[in-house]
Short mmCIF file of C-alpha atoms in Angstrom, two decimals:
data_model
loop_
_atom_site.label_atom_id
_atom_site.label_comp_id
_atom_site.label_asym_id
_atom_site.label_seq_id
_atom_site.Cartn_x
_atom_site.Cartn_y
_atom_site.Cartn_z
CA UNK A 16 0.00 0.00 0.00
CA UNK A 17 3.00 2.34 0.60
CA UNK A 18 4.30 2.20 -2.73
CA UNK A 19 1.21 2.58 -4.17
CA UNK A 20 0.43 5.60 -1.91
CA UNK A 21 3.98 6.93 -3.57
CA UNK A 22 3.84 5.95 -6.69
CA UNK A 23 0.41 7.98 -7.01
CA UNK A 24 2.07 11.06 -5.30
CA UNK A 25 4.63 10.59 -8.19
CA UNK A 26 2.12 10.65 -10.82
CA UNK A 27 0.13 13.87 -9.72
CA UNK A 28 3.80 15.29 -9.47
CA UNK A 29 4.55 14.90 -13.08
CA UNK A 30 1.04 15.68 -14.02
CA UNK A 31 1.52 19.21 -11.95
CA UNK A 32 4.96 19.32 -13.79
CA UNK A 33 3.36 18.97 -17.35
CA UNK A 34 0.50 21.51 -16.43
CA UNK A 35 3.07 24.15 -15.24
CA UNK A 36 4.80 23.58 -18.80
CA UNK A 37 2.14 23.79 -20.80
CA UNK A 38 0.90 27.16 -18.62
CA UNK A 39 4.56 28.85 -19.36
CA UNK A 40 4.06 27.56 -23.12
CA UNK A 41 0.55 29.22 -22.89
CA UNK A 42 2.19 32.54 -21.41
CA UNK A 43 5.03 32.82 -23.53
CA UNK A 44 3.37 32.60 -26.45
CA UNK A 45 0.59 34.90 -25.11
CA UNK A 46 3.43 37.13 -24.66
CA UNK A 47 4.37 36.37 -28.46
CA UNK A 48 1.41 37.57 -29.53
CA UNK A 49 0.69 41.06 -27.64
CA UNK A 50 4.94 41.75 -28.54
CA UNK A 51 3.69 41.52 -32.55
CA UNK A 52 0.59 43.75 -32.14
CA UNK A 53 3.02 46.66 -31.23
CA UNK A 54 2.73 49.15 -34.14
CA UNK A 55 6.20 50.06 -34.18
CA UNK A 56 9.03 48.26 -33.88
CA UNK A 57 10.42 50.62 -31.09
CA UNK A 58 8.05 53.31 -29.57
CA UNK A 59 10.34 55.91 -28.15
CA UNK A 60 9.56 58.21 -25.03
CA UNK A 61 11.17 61.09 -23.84
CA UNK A 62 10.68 62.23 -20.14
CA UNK A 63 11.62 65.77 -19.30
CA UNK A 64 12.99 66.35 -15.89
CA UNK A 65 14.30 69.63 -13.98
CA UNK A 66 14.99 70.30 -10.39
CA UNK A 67 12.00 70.12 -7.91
CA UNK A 68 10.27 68.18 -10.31
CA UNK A 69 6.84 66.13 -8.64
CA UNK A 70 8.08 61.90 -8.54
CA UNK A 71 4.73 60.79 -8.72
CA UNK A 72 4.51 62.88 -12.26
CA UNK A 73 6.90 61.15 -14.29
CA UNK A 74 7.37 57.61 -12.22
CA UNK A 75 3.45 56.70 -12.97
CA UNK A 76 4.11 56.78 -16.48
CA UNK A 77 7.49 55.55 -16.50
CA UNK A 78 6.02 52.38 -14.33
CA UNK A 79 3.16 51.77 -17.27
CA UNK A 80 6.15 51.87 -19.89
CA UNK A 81 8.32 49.43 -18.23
CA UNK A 82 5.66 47.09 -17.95
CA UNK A 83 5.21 47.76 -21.64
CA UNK A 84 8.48 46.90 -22.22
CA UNK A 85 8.48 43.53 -21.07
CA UNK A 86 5.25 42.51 -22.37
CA UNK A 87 6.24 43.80 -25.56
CA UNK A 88 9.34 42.29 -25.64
CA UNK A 89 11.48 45.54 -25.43
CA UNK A 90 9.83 47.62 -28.07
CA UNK A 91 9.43 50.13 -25.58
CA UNK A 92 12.23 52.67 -24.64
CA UNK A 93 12.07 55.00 -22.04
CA UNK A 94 15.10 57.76 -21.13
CA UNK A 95 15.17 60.85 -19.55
CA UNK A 96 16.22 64.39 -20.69
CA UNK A 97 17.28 67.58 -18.81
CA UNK A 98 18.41 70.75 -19.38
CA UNK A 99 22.21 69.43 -18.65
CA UNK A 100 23.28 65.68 -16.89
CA UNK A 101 23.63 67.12 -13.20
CA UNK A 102 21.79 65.44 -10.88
CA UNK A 103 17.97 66.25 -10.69
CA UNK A 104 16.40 66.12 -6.67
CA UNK A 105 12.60 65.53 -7.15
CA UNK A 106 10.29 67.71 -4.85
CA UNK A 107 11.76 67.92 -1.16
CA UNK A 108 14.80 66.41 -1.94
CA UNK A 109 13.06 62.57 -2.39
CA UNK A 110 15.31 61.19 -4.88
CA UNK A 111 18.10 62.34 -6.97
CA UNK A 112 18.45 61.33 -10.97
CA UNK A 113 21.12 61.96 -13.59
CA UNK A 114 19.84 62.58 -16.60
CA UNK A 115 20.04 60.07 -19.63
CA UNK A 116 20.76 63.06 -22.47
CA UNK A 117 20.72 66.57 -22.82
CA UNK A 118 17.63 68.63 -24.19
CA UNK A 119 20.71 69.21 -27.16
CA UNK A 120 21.66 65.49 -27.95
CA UNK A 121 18.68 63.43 -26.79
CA UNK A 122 17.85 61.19 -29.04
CA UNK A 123 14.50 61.27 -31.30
CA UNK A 124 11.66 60.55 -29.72
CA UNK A 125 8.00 59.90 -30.47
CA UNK A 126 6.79 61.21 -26.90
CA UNK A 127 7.78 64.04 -24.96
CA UNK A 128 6.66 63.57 -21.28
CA UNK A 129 6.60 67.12 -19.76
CA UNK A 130 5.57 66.47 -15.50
CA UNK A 131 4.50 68.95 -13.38
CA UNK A 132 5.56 70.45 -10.15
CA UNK A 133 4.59 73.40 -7.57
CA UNK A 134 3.36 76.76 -9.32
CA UNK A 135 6.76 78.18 -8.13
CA UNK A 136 8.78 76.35 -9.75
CA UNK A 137 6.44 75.93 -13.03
CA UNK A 138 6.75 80.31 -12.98
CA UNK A 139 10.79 79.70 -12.46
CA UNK A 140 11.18 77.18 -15.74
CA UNK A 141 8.63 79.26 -17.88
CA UNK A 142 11.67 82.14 -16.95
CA UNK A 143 14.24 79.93 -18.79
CA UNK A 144 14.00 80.88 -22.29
CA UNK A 145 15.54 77.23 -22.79
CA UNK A 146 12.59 74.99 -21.92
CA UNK A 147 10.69 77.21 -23.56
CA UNK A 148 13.24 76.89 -27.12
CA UNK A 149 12.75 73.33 -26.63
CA UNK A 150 9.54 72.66 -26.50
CA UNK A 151 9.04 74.80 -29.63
CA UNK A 152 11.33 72.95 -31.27
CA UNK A 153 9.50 69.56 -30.30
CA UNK A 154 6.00 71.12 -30.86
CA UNK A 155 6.53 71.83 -34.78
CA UNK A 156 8.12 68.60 -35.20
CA UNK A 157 5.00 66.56 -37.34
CA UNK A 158 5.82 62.71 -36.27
CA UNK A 159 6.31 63.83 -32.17
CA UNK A 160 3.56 64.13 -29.44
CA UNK A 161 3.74 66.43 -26.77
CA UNK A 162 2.46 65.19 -23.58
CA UNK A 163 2.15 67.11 -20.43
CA UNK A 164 1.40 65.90 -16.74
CA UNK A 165 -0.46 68.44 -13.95
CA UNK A 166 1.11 70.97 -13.91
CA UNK A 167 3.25 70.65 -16.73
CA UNK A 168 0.91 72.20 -18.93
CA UNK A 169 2.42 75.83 -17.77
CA UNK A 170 4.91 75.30 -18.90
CA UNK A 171 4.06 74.27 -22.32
CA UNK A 172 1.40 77.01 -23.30
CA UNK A 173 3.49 80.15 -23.45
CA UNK A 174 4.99 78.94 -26.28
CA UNK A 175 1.70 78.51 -28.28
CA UNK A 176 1.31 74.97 -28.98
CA UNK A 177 -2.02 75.14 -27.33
CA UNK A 178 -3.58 77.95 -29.09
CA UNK A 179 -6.83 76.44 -30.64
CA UNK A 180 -7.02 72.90 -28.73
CA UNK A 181 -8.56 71.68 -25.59
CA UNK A 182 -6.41 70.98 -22.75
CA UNK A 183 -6.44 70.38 -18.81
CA UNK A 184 -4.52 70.44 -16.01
CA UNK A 185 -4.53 70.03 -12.38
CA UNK A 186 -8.26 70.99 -10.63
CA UNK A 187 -6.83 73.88 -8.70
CA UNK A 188 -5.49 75.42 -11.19
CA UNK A 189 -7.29 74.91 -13.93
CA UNK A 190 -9.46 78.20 -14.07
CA UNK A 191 -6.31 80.07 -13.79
CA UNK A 192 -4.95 78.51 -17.05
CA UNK A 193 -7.95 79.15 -18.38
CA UNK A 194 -7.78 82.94 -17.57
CA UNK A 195 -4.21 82.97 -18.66
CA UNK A 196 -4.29 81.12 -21.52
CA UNK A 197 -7.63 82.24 -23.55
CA UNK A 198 -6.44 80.99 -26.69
CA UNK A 199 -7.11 77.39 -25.31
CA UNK A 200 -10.01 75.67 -24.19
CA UNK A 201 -9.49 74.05 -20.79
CA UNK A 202 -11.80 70.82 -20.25
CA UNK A 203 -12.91 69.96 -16.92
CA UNK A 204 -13.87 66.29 -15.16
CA UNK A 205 -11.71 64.65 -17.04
CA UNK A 206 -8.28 62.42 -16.82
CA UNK A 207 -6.86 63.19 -20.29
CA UNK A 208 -7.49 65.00 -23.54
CA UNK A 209 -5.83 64.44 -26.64
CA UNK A 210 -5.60 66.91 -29.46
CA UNK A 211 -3.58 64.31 -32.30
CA UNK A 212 0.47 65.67 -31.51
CA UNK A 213 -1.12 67.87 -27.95
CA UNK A 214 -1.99 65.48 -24.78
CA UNK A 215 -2.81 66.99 -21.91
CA UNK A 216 -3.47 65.32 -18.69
CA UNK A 217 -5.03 66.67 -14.78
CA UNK A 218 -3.83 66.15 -11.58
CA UNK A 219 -0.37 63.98 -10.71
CA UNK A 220 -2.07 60.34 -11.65
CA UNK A 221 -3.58 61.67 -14.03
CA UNK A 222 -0.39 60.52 -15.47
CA UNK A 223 -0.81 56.86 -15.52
CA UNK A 224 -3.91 56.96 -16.96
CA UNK A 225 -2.87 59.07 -20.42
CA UNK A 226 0.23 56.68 -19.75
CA UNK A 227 -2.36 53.09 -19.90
CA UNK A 228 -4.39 55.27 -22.88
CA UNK A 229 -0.86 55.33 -24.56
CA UNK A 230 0.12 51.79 -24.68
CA UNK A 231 -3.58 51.11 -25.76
CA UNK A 232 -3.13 52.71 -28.92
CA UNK A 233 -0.04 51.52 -29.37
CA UNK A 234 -0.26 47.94 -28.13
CA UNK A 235 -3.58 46.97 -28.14
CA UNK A 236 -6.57 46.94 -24.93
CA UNK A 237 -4.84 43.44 -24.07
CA UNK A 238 -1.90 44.84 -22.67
CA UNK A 239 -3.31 47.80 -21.65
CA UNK A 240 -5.52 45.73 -19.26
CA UNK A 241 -2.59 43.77 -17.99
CA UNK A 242 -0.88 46.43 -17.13
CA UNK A 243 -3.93 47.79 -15.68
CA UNK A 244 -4.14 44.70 -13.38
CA UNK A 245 -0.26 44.25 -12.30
CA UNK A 246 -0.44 48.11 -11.16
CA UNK A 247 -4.07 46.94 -9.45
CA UNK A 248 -5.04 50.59 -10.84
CA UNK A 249 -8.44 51.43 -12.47
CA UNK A 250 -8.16 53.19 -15.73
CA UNK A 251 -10.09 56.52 -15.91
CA UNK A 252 -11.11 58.93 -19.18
CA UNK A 253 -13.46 60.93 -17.52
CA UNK A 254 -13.65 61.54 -13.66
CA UNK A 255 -15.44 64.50 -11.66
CA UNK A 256 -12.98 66.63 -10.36
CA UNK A 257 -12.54 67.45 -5.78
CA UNK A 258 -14.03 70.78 -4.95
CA UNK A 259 -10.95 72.79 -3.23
CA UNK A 260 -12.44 73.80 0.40
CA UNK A 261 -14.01 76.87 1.29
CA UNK A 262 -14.18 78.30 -2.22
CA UNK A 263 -10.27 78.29 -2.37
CA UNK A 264 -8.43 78.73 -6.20
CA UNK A 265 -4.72 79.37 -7.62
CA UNK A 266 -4.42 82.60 -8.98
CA UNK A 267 -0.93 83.50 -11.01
CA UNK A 268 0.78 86.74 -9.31
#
């Protein structure tokens, strides 16, 4: 009876063995699959960063692109860009990067991630006739998109780009673009809007969502739903927006 007790245990063993196989068979060429649905063969983004810069802006989006990357078999490619390769602190000091390239030798790009951080410091970089050069440059390109974060938006509509599209932006400030920016049409309660080469999205996570809405067009819903599900984060398009307390609002000085 013992060796028939073991011999069974042996059997389910190999039987578990042969259904873990044929699952990582399954997977892999599940994998296969979503990595030839990728439009391009390499779908290149850009991420902007600067001192002060809000983490949550650029590492939600960054996060949905790595994913991206291994589902898709490394046709995505992510680097960073700065104004020159010393050290960027995020907000408060939280982490310190070195930039991958120069806003002078980066390479080309098909998306331009442009985060947000505190009205201050958006006032500060709309100062520095660089940024604002650069983002020229990138706006008349035909085969880039511009995409902005929050806040990031400021520092993008001084130049133009946004004359004659809807945009948004961050709640508390919106109404203040708005007022600043007349040329545009700022669109409220939602995540995202895309204008073809302009995407704008609203407040810090807003950021992973036009990040998700990304990878959808360029990957498919299938991997835009796995992503979805390894971040356990519920994509959004439209969303009301928090009322700021006691009737408060951003006004520019």
């Amino acid at each position: 009876m013992k060796c028939k007790h073991v011999f069974a245990i042996a059997l389910l063993s190999v039987g578990s063995m042969k259904l873990q196989a044929q699952q990582h068979r399954a997977h892999e060429q599940q994998m296969h699959t979503m990595a030839s649905e990728v439009q391009q063969t390499n779908v290149r983004i850009a991420i902007l960063l600067y001192p002060d810069v809000v983490l949550q802006d650029f590492a939600g989006p960054m996060e949905v692109f790595s994913k991206a990357k291994n589902l898709s078999q490394g046709k995505y490619t992510v680097f960073t860009v700065a104004k020159d390769l010393k050290p960027v602190r995020t907000e408060n000091g939280l982490l310190k990067m070195t930039p991958d390239y120069t806003l002078e030798n980066m390479p080309t790009a098909d998306y331009l991630i442009i985060p947000g951080a505190s009205m201050p410091v958006m006032h500060a970089l709309v100062d520095d006739k660089v940024y604002l050069d650069f983002i020229k440059r990138w706006s008349k390109k035909n085969d880039g998109h511009l995409v902005t974060v929050c806040t990031g938006a400021y520092l993008v509509a001084p130049t133009g780009a946004f004359d004659g599209k809807k945009i948004t932006t961050h709640y508390f400030v919106a109404d203040d673009l708005a007022e600043q920016y007349p040329k545009a049409t700022v669109v409220k309660d939602v995540r995202f809007v895309d204008e073809g080469n302009i995407i704008t999205s609203s407040g810090v996570t807003s950021g992973i969502d036009v990040a998700l809405y990304l990878v959808g067009k360029q990957s498919g819903e299938k991997m835009k739903a796995m992503i979805e599900r390894a971040m356990q984060y519920t994509y959004h398009e439209e969303e009301k927006w928090p009322v700021a307390p006691n009737g408060m609002r951003y006004r520019s000085q």
